[in-house]
mmCIF file of C-alpha atoms in Angstrom:
data_model
loop_
_atom_site.group_PDB
_atom_site.id
_atom_site.type_symbol
_atom_site.label_atom_id
_atom_site.label_comp_id
_atom_site.label_asym_id
_atom_site.label_seq_id
_atom_site.Cartn_x
_atom_site.Cartn_y
_atom_site.Cartn_z
ATOM 1 C CA MET A 525 23.571 -6.601 -13.240
ATOM 2 C CA SER A 526 25.150 -3.540 -14.815
ATOM 3 C CA VAL A 527 23.325 -0.649 -16.436
ATOM 4 C CA ALA A 528 24.544 -1.938 -19.811
ATOM 5 C CA GLU A 529 22.528 -5.130 -19.233
ATOM 6 C CA LEU A 530 19.326 -3.176 -18.614
ATOM 7 C CA PRO A 531 16.922 -1.867 -21.279
ATOM 8 C CA ARG A 532 17.216 1.789 -22.215
ATOM 9 C CA VAL A 533 14.687 4.051 -20.532
ATOM 10 C CA ALA A 534 13.235 7.526 -20.977
ATOM 11 C CA GLY A 535 12.642 7.843 -17.230
ATOM 12 C CA LYS A 536 15.084 7.560 -14.335
ATOM 13 C CA LEU A 537 17.077 4.478 -13.385
ATOM 14 C CA THR A 538 19.106 4.518 -10.139
ATOM 15 C CA ALA A 539 21.503 1.826 -8.907
ATOM 16 C CA ASN A 540 21.620 0.883 -5.196
ATOM 17 C CA ALA A 541 18.853 3.351 -4.387
ATOM 18 C CA PRO A 542 18.137 3.739 -0.632
ATOM 19 C CA LEU A 543 14.524 2.801 0.039
ATOM 20 C CA ALA A 544 14.339 3.903 3.702
ATOM 21 C CA PRO A 545 13.550 7.545 2.730
ATOM 22 C CA LEU A 546 10.696 6.295 0.509
ATOM 23 C CA VAL A 547 8.861 4.171 3.099
ATOM 24 C CA TRP A 548 6.961 5.263 6.190
ATOM 25 C CA PHE A 549 9.035 3.209 8.636
ATOM 26 C CA LYS A 550 12.201 5.006 7.425
ATOM 27 C CA SER A 551 14.175 1.769 7.693
ATOM 28 C CA GLY A 552 15.541 -0.919 5.388
ATOM 29 C CA GLY A 553 18.098 -1.416 2.650
ATOM 30 C CA CYS A 554 18.504 -0.397 -0.984
ATOM 31 C CA ALA A 555 16.844 -1.367 -4.233
ATOM 32 C CA GLN A 556 19.335 -2.992 -6.586
ATOM 33 C CA TRP A 557 17.701 -0.746 -9.201
ATOM 34 C CA LEU A 558 14.985 1.882 -8.784
ATOM 35 C CA PHE A 559 13.068 2.674 -11.982
ATOM 36 C CA GLU A 560 10.832 5.740 -12.248
ATOM 37 C CA PRO A 561 9.215 5.470 -15.694
ATOM 38 C CA LYS A 562 8.458 8.564 -17.743
ATOM 39 C CA ASP A 563 5.084 7.183 -18.849
ATOM 40 C CA GLN A 564 3.232 3.937 -19.490
ATOM 41 C CA GLU A 565 5.036 3.295 -22.799
ATOM 42 C CA ASP A 566 8.395 3.642 -21.021
ATOM 43 C CA LEU A 567 7.289 1.114 -18.388
ATOM 44 C CA GLN A 568 6.008 -1.335 -20.993
ATOM 45 C CA SER A 569 9.159 -1.115 -23.099
ATOM 46 C CA PHE A 570 11.399 -1.584 -20.061
ATOM 47 C CA LEU A 571 9.565 -4.664 -18.785
ATOM 48 C CA ARG A 572 9.265 -6.158 -22.282
ATOM 49 C CA ASN A 573 13.042 -5.980 -22.729
ATOM 50 C CA LEU A 574 14.079 -6.843 -19.164
ATOM 51 C CA ASP A 575 15.490 -10.311 -18.485
ATOM 52 C CA PRO A 576 12.419 -12.345 -17.427
ATOM 53 C CA ALA A 577 14.437 -13.755 -14.510
ATOM 54 C CA THR A 578 14.843 -10.291 -12.950
ATOM 55 C CA PRO A 579 12.371 -9.725 -10.117
ATOM 56 C CA VAL A 580 10.175 -6.622 -10.318
ATOM 57 C CA MET A 581 8.291 -4.956 -7.459
ATOM 58 C CA ALA A 582 6.040 -1.896 -7.440
ATOM 59 C CA LEU A 583 6.417 0.749 -4.719
ATOM 60 C CA GLY A 584 3.740 3.338 -3.944
ATOM 61 C CA LEU A 585 3.949 5.625 -0.915
ATOM 62 C CA GLY A 586 5.628 2.868 1.103
ATOM 63 C CA SER A 587 3.084 3.112 3.900
ATOM 64 C CA ASN A 588 2.140 -0.528 4.364
ATOM 65 C CA MET A 589 5.572 -2.070 3.924
ATOM 66 C CA ILE A 590 8.676 -3.309 5.729
ATOM 67 C CA VAL A 591 11.735 -3.216 3.456
ATOM 68 C CA ARG A 592 14.181 -5.665 4.986
ATOM 69 C CA ASP A 593 17.698 -4.477 5.817
ATOM 70 C CA GLY A 594 19.362 -6.524 3.062
ATOM 71 C CA GLY A 595 17.514 -4.553 0.409
ATOM 72 C CA VAL A 596 15.417 -5.582 -2.578
ATOM 73 C CA PRO A 597 17.015 -7.498 -5.476
ATOM 74 C CA GLY A 598 16.064 -6.734 -9.068
ATOM 75 C CA VAL A 599 14.025 -3.674 -9.985
ATOM 76 C CA VAL A 600 11.709 -1.578 -7.822
ATOM 77 C CA VAL A 601 9.269 0.456 -9.944
ATOM 78 C CA ARG A 602 7.977 3.722 -8.529
ATOM 79 C CA LEU A 603 5.235 5.520 -10.432
ATOM 80 C CA GLY A 604 5.646 9.293 -10.386
ATOM 81 C CA LYS A 605 3.627 12.341 -11.442
ATOM 82 C CA ALA A 606 2.814 10.954 -14.890
ATOM 83 C CA PHE A 607 0.743 8.273 -13.137
ATOM 84 C CA ALA A 608 -0.850 10.525 -10.501
ATOM 85 C CA LYS A 609 -3.637 12.175 -12.472
ATOM 86 C CA VAL A 610 -7.309 11.867 -11.491
ATOM 87 C CA LYS A 611 -10.212 13.009 -13.684
ATOM 88 C CA PRO A 612 -13.964 12.399 -13.917
ATOM 89 C CA VAL A 613 -15.181 9.994 -16.613
ATOM 90 C CA ASP A 614 -18.877 10.592 -16.011
ATOM 91 C CA ALA A 615 -21.119 11.944 -13.239
ATOM 92 C CA ILE A 616 -20.161 9.222 -10.731
ATOM 93 C CA THR A 617 -16.887 7.677 -12.047
ATOM 94 C CA LEU A 618 -13.254 8.748 -11.740
ATOM 95 C CA ASP A 619 -10.282 7.622 -13.840
ATOM 96 C CA CYS A 620 -7.333 7.431 -11.433
ATOM 97 C CA GLY A 621 -3.644 6.965 -12.180
ATOM 98 C CA GLY A 622 -1.878 4.145 -10.321
ATOM 99 C CA GLY A 623 0.381 6.639 -8.557
ATOM 100 C CA ALA A 624 -2.424 8.909 -7.316
ATOM 101 C CA SER A 625 -2.843 9.224 -3.542
ATOM 102 C CA GLY A 626 -6.012 8.493 -1.614
ATOM 103 C CA ILE A 627 -6.212 12.141 -0.615
ATOM 104 C CA LEU A 628 -6.129 13.290 -4.263
ATOM 105 C CA VAL A 629 -8.764 10.727 -5.310
ATOM 106 C CA SER A 630 -11.167 11.601 -2.486
ATOM 107 C CA SER A 631 -10.687 15.352 -2.972
ATOM 108 C CA THR A 632 -11.319 15.076 -6.723
ATOM 109 C CA ALA A 633 -14.432 13.008 -5.988
ATOM 110 C CA ARG A 634 -15.669 15.729 -3.625
ATOM 111 C CA ASP A 635 -15.113 18.445 -6.241
ATOM 112 C CA ALA A 636 -17.022 16.327 -8.794
ATOM 113 C CA ALA A 637 -19.884 15.724 -6.291
ATOM 114 C CA ILE A 638 -19.156 11.982 -6.171
ATOM 115 C CA ALA A 639 -19.862 10.361 -2.793
ATOM 116 C CA GLY A 640 -18.772 6.933 -1.568
ATOM 117 C CA LEU A 641 -15.012 7.421 -2.018
ATOM 118 C CA GLU A 642 -14.454 9.356 1.225
ATOM 119 C CA PHE A 643 -12.806 6.380 2.969
ATOM 120 C CA LEU A 644 -9.838 6.615 0.585
ATOM 121 C CA ARG A 645 -8.938 9.840 2.427
ATOM 122 C CA SER A 646 -7.868 7.686 5.371
ATOM 123 C CA ILE A 647 -5.623 5.201 3.537
ATOM 124 C CA PRO A 648 -2.035 6.451 3.230
ATOM 125 C CA GLY A 649 -1.202 4.906 -0.115
ATOM 126 C CA THR A 650 -1.666 5.038 -3.870
ATOM 127 C CA VAL A 651 -4.306 3.667 -6.218
ATOM 128 C CA GLY A 652 -1.998 0.830 -7.283
ATOM 129 C CA GLY A 653 -1.652 -0.354 -3.699
ATOM 130 C CA PHE A 654 -5.375 0.051 -2.983
ATOM 131 C CA VAL A 655 -6.254 -2.112 -5.981
ATOM 132 C CA ARG A 656 -3.682 -4.800 -5.145
ATOM 133 C CA MET A 657 -4.571 -5.041 -1.450
ATOM 134 C CA ASN A 658 -8.321 -4.303 -1.588
ATOM 135 C CA GLY A 659 -7.595 -1.311 0.620
ATOM 136 C CA GLY A 660 -10.314 -0.381 3.047
ATOM 137 C CA ALA A 661 -11.220 1.627 6.136
ATOM 138 C CA TYR A 662 -14.218 3.239 7.840
ATOM 139 C CA GLY A 663 -16.716 0.853 6.292
ATOM 140 C CA GLY A 664 -15.519 1.049 2.678
ATOM 141 C CA GLU A 665 -13.379 -1.276 0.542
ATOM 142 C CA VAL A 666 -11.935 -0.941 -2.951
ATOM 143 C CA LYS A 667 -13.973 -3.930 -4.149
ATOM 144 C CA ASP A 668 -17.107 -1.816 -3.514
ATOM 145 C CA ILE A 669 -16.027 1.053 -5.790
ATOM 146 C CA LEU A 670 -13.689 -0.472 -8.412
ATOM 147 C CA VAL A 671 -15.049 -0.881 -11.946
ATOM 148 C CA ASP A 672 -11.858 -2.083 -13.624
ATOM 149 C CA CYS A 673 -8.126 -1.413 -13.782
ATOM 150 C CA ASP A 674 -5.355 -1.268 -16.368
ATOM 151 C CA VAL A 675 -2.181 -3.147 -15.531
ATOM 152 C CA VAL A 676 1.188 -3.648 -17.173
ATOM 153 C CA LEU A 677 2.139 -7.299 -16.840
ATOM 154 C CA ARG A 678 5.652 -8.529 -16.117
ATOM 155 C CA ASP A 679 6.249 -9.173 -19.841
ATOM 156 C CA GLY A 680 5.329 -5.572 -20.702
ATOM 157 C CA GLU A 681 1.900 -6.359 -22.102
ATOM 158 C CA ARG A 682 -1.053 -4.215 -21.053
ATOM 159 C CA ALA A 683 -4.234 -5.811 -19.731
ATOM 160 C CA ASN A 684 -7.588 -4.596 -18.476
ATOM 161 C CA LEU A 685 -9.008 -6.463 -15.481
ATOM 162 C CA SER A 686 -12.553 -6.126 -14.174
ATOM 163 C CA VAL A 687 -13.309 -6.100 -10.454
ATOM 164 C CA GLU A 688 -14.673 -9.652 -10.830
ATOM 165 C CA GLU A 689 -11.403 -10.893 -12.338
ATOM 166 C CA LEU A 690 -9.445 -9.776 -9.254
ATOM 167 C CA HIS A 691 -11.418 -12.196 -6.993
ATOM 168 C CA TYR A 692 -11.191 -9.877 -4.020
ATOM 169 C CA SER A 693 -11.185 -11.057 -0.414
ATOM 170 C CA TYR A 694 -10.164 -9.254 2.774
ATOM 171 C CA ARG A 695 -6.998 -7.232 2.000
ATOM 172 C CA HIS A 696 -6.210 -9.524 -0.919
ATOM 173 C CA SER A 697 -6.596 -9.755 -4.694
ATOM 174 C CA GLU A 698 -5.521 -12.200 -7.366
ATOM 175 C CA LEU A 699 -3.625 -9.557 -9.333
ATOM 176 C CA PRO A 700 -1.009 -11.449 -11.402
ATOM 177 C CA ASP A 701 2.516 -11.604 -9.943
ATOM 178 C CA GLY A 702 4.679 -8.761 -11.200
ATOM 179 C CA ALA A 703 1.711 -6.809 -12.569
ATOM 180 C CA ILE A 704 1.774 -3.045 -12.011
ATOM 181 C CA VAL A 705 -1.503 -1.131 -11.773
ATOM 182 C CA VAL A 706 -1.221 1.973 -13.965
ATOM 183 C CA SER A 707 -4.825 3.193 -13.717
ATOM 184 C CA ALA A 708 -8.222 2.307 -12.271
ATOM 185 C CA ARG A 709 -11.833 3.419 -12.522
ATOM 186 C CA PHE A 710 -13.654 4.059 -9.246
ATOM 187 C CA ARG A 711 -17.432 4.516 -9.187
ATOM 188 C CA GLY A 712 -19.333 6.212 -6.387
ATOM 189 C CA LYS A 713 -22.756 7.865 -6.275
ATOM 190 C CA SER A 714 -24.077 11.400 -6.585
ATOM 191 C CA GLY A 715 -23.553 13.534 -3.502
ATOM 192 C CA GLU A 716 -23.248 17.051 -2.148
ATOM 193 C CA PRO A 717 -19.667 18.387 -1.934
ATOM 194 C CA SER A 718 -20.345 19.872 1.512
ATOM 195 C CA SER A 719 -21.596 16.531 2.875
ATOM 196 C CA ILE A 720 -18.679 14.690 1.271
ATOM 197 C CA GLN A 721 -16.228 17.132 2.868
ATOM 198 C CA ALA A 722 -17.931 16.713 6.253
ATOM 199 C CA GLU A 723 -17.491 12.929 6.036
ATOM 200 C CA MET A 724 -13.839 13.333 5.023
ATOM 201 C CA ASP A 725 -13.317 15.662 8.009
ATOM 202 C CA ARG A 726 -14.958 13.129 10.337
ATOM 203 C CA ILE A 727 -12.680 10.360 9.077
ATOM 204 C CA SER A 728 -9.607 12.593 9.327
ATOM 205 C CA GLU A 729 -10.416 13.605 12.918
ATOM 206 C CA SER A 730 -11.086 9.996 13.916
ATOM 207 C CA ARG A 731 -7.733 8.887 12.510
ATOM 208 C CA GLU A 732 -5.911 11.737 14.217
ATOM 209 C CA ALA A 733 -7.479 10.833 17.569
ATOM 210 C CA SER A 734 -6.866 7.082 17.383
ATOM 211 C CA GLN A 735 -3.719 6.476 15.308
ATOM 212 C CA PRO A 736 -0.051 7.450 15.775
ATOM 213 C CA LEU A 737 0.066 9.549 12.603
ATOM 214 C CA ARG A 738 3.009 11.666 13.742
ATOM 215 C CA SER A 739 5.225 8.593 14.188
ATOM 216 C CA LYS A 740 7.309 6.549 11.755
ATOM 217 C CA THR A 741 4.864 3.701 11.311
ATOM 218 C CA GLY A 742 3.498 1.347 8.685
ATOM 219 C CA GLY A 743 -0.251 1.564 9.174
ATOM 220 C CA SER A 744 -2.307 -1.426 10.318
ATOM 221 C CA THR A 745 0.123 -4.259 11.051
ATOM 222 C CA PHE A 746 -2.176 -7.278 11.254
ATOM 223 C CA LYS A 747 -5.386 -8.274 9.514
ATOM 224 C CA ASN A 748 -8.519 -8.415 11.653
ATOM 225 C CA PRO A 749 -9.351 -12.122 12.161
ATOM 226 C CA ASP A 750 -12.988 -13.136 11.643
ATOM 227 C CA GLY A 751 -15.026 -11.900 14.566
ATOM 228 C CA HIS A 752 -12.103 -10.123 16.239
ATOM 229 C CA LYS A 753 -10.227 -6.835 16.160
ATOM 230 C CA ALA A 754 -6.456 -7.200 15.851
ATOM 231 C CA TRP A 755 -5.712 -4.247 18.157
ATOM 232 C CA GLN A 756 -7.822 -5.766 20.928
ATOM 233 C CA LEU A 757 -6.103 -9.161 20.668
ATOM 234 C CA VAL A 758 -2.695 -7.441 20.805
ATOM 235 C CA ASP A 759 -3.762 -5.358 23.805
ATOM 236 C CA GLU A 760 -5.207 -8.337 25.688
ATOM 237 C CA ALA A 761 -1.931 -10.208 25.129
ATOM 238 C CA GLY A 762 -0.140 -7.445 27.064
ATOM 239 C CA CYS A 763 1.752 -6.024 24.094
ATOM 240 C CA ARG A 764 0.852 -2.314 24.390
ATOM 241 C CA GLY A 765 4.188 -0.438 24.474
ATOM 242 C CA LEU A 766 6.225 -3.646 23.956
ATOM 243 C CA GLN A 767 9.651 -2.823 22.517
ATOM 244 C CA ILE A 768 12.440 -4.624 20.647
ATOM 245 C CA GLY A 769 15.422 -2.423 19.838
ATOM 246 C CA GLY A 770 14.065 0.793 18.373
ATOM 247 C CA ALA A 771 10.712 -0.760 17.436
ATOM 248 C CA GLN A 772 7.659 -0.398 19.657
ATOM 249 C CA VAL A 773 3.991 -1.376 19.711
ATOM 250 C CA SER A 774 2.155 1.942 19.710
ATOM 251 C CA GLU A 775 0.625 2.990 23.033
ATOM 252 C CA LYS A 776 -2.032 4.896 21.077
ATOM 253 C CA HIS A 777 -3.173 2.087 18.755
ATOM 254 C CA THR A 778 -1.861 -1.431 19.407
ATOM 255 C CA ASN A 779 -2.230 -2.584 15.781
ATOM 256 C CA PHE A 780 0.467 -0.068 14.797
ATOM 257 C CA LEU A 781 4.206 -0.654 15.159
ATOM 258 C CA ILE A 782 6.422 2.422 15.307
ATOM 259 C CA ASN A 783 10.076 3.188 14.708
ATOM 260 C CA THR A 784 11.022 5.249 17.763
ATOM 261 C CA GLY A 785 14.083 6.609 15.984
ATOM 262 C CA ASP A 786 16.754 4.116 15.074
ATOM 263 C CA ALA A 787 14.915 0.815 14.577
ATOM 264 C CA SER A 788 16.183 -1.575 11.946
ATOM 265 C CA SER A 789 13.655 -3.408 9.818
ATOM 266 C CA ALA A 790 14.808 -6.567 11.625
ATOM 267 C CA ASP A 791 13.705 -4.958 14.924
ATOM 268 C CA ILE A 792 10.298 -4.090 13.497
ATOM 269 C CA GLU A 793 9.696 -7.521 11.991
ATOM 270 C CA ALA A 794 10.941 -9.312 15.130
ATOM 271 C CA LEU A 795 8.552 -7.231 17.226
ATOM 272 C CA GLY A 796 5.670 -8.184 14.948
ATOM 273 C CA GLU A 797 6.563 -11.867 15.261
ATOM 274 C CA GLU A 798 6.781 -11.568 19.062
ATOM 275 C CA VAL A 799 3.331 -9.960 19.101
ATOM 276 C CA ARG A 800 1.994 -12.835 16.982
ATOM 277 C CA ARG A 801 3.550 -15.356 19.390
ATOM 278 C CA ARG A 802 2.012 -13.686 22.452
ATOM 279 C CA VAL A 803 -1.426 -13.374 20.856
ATOM 280 C CA MET A 804 -1.340 -17.063 19.915
ATOM 281 C CA ALA A 805 -0.352 -17.997 23.476
ATOM 282 C CA LYS A 806 -3.093 -15.832 24.976
ATOM 283 C CA SER A 807 -6.031 -16.391 22.623
ATOM 284 C CA GLY A 808 -5.070 -19.249 20.300
ATOM 285 C CA ILE A 809 -5.532 -16.930 17.298
ATOM 286 C CA ASP A 810 -2.882 -16.856 14.557
ATOM 287 C CA LEU A 811 -2.600 -13.181 13.563
ATOM 288 C CA GLN A 812 -1.736 -12.655 9.903
ATOM 289 C CA TRP A 813 0.485 -9.811 8.699
ATOM 290 C CA GLU A 814 -1.295 -7.080 6.759
ATOM 291 C CA ILE A 815 1.946 -5.170 6.158
ATOM 292 C CA GLN A 816 3.989 -6.406 3.209
ATOM 293 C CA ARG A 817 7.500 -7.571 4.103
ATOM 294 C CA VAL A 818 9.848 -7.433 1.140
ATOM 295 C CA GLY A 819 13.527 -7.884 0.348
ATOM 296 C CA GLU A 820 16.302 -9.837 1.987
ATOM 297 C CA VAL A 821 17.358 -10.226 5.610
ATOM 298 C CA LYS A 822 20.785 -8.696 6.218
#
């Protein structure tokens, strides 16, 4: 697919764009095309005029993702600064761009004296990813704070979806395939900025103490099965520190995989599958991936 076959854009379109620098694991192949739209109209126009057979994938901060070494076919859409604005709508509601980070959302909530959004401080991603995956941590989930979201569908049409229409479950939504979240409304409750900051500090310190934040990692690897904690199942199966190639199960938190330096995405994924195999053998529990695995095997 040549650039001549693609719709004209006002933003930036890059062929064979390396994705490793854009994801937390710092591994993986290239996007056939990387599109960074100028604004929502640019995104809508591009998708409306793009061959419907061309696959489209949204990329946020790349924290909860393995990009396979063969790269991602079609178009990867990355929302930039135009989609990263956060502003109060009323005394307890924020309007958040799909590209806004959890840190920006929680900090803006604090400044607006809105409590209940502090947990977003601990999720290393963007609003679009939170909405898609029902992001959660430290007792909060997106389904508890989301009012509605605006999405651009694969055909370029814009739609508004209520929290009920997303049919949320644990780390899952029924967001339509190919839909890209461009904005969302989060509702909290009235609070004191100093108390909100104290809770954000508590969460930040807890993460720092328990998670390998200084490593090349992808966040929580496996979903917590009903009645169990994934890290404990992994630990009990003897996987703490387990290594394949340059990929290792974190010694600090066993539900995190880390790239020790030169891991391929194949190493990381193979390690995850070996962990799943060992947990099944030990406990009979089939761990499910929480991390998205995208693209083609090399």
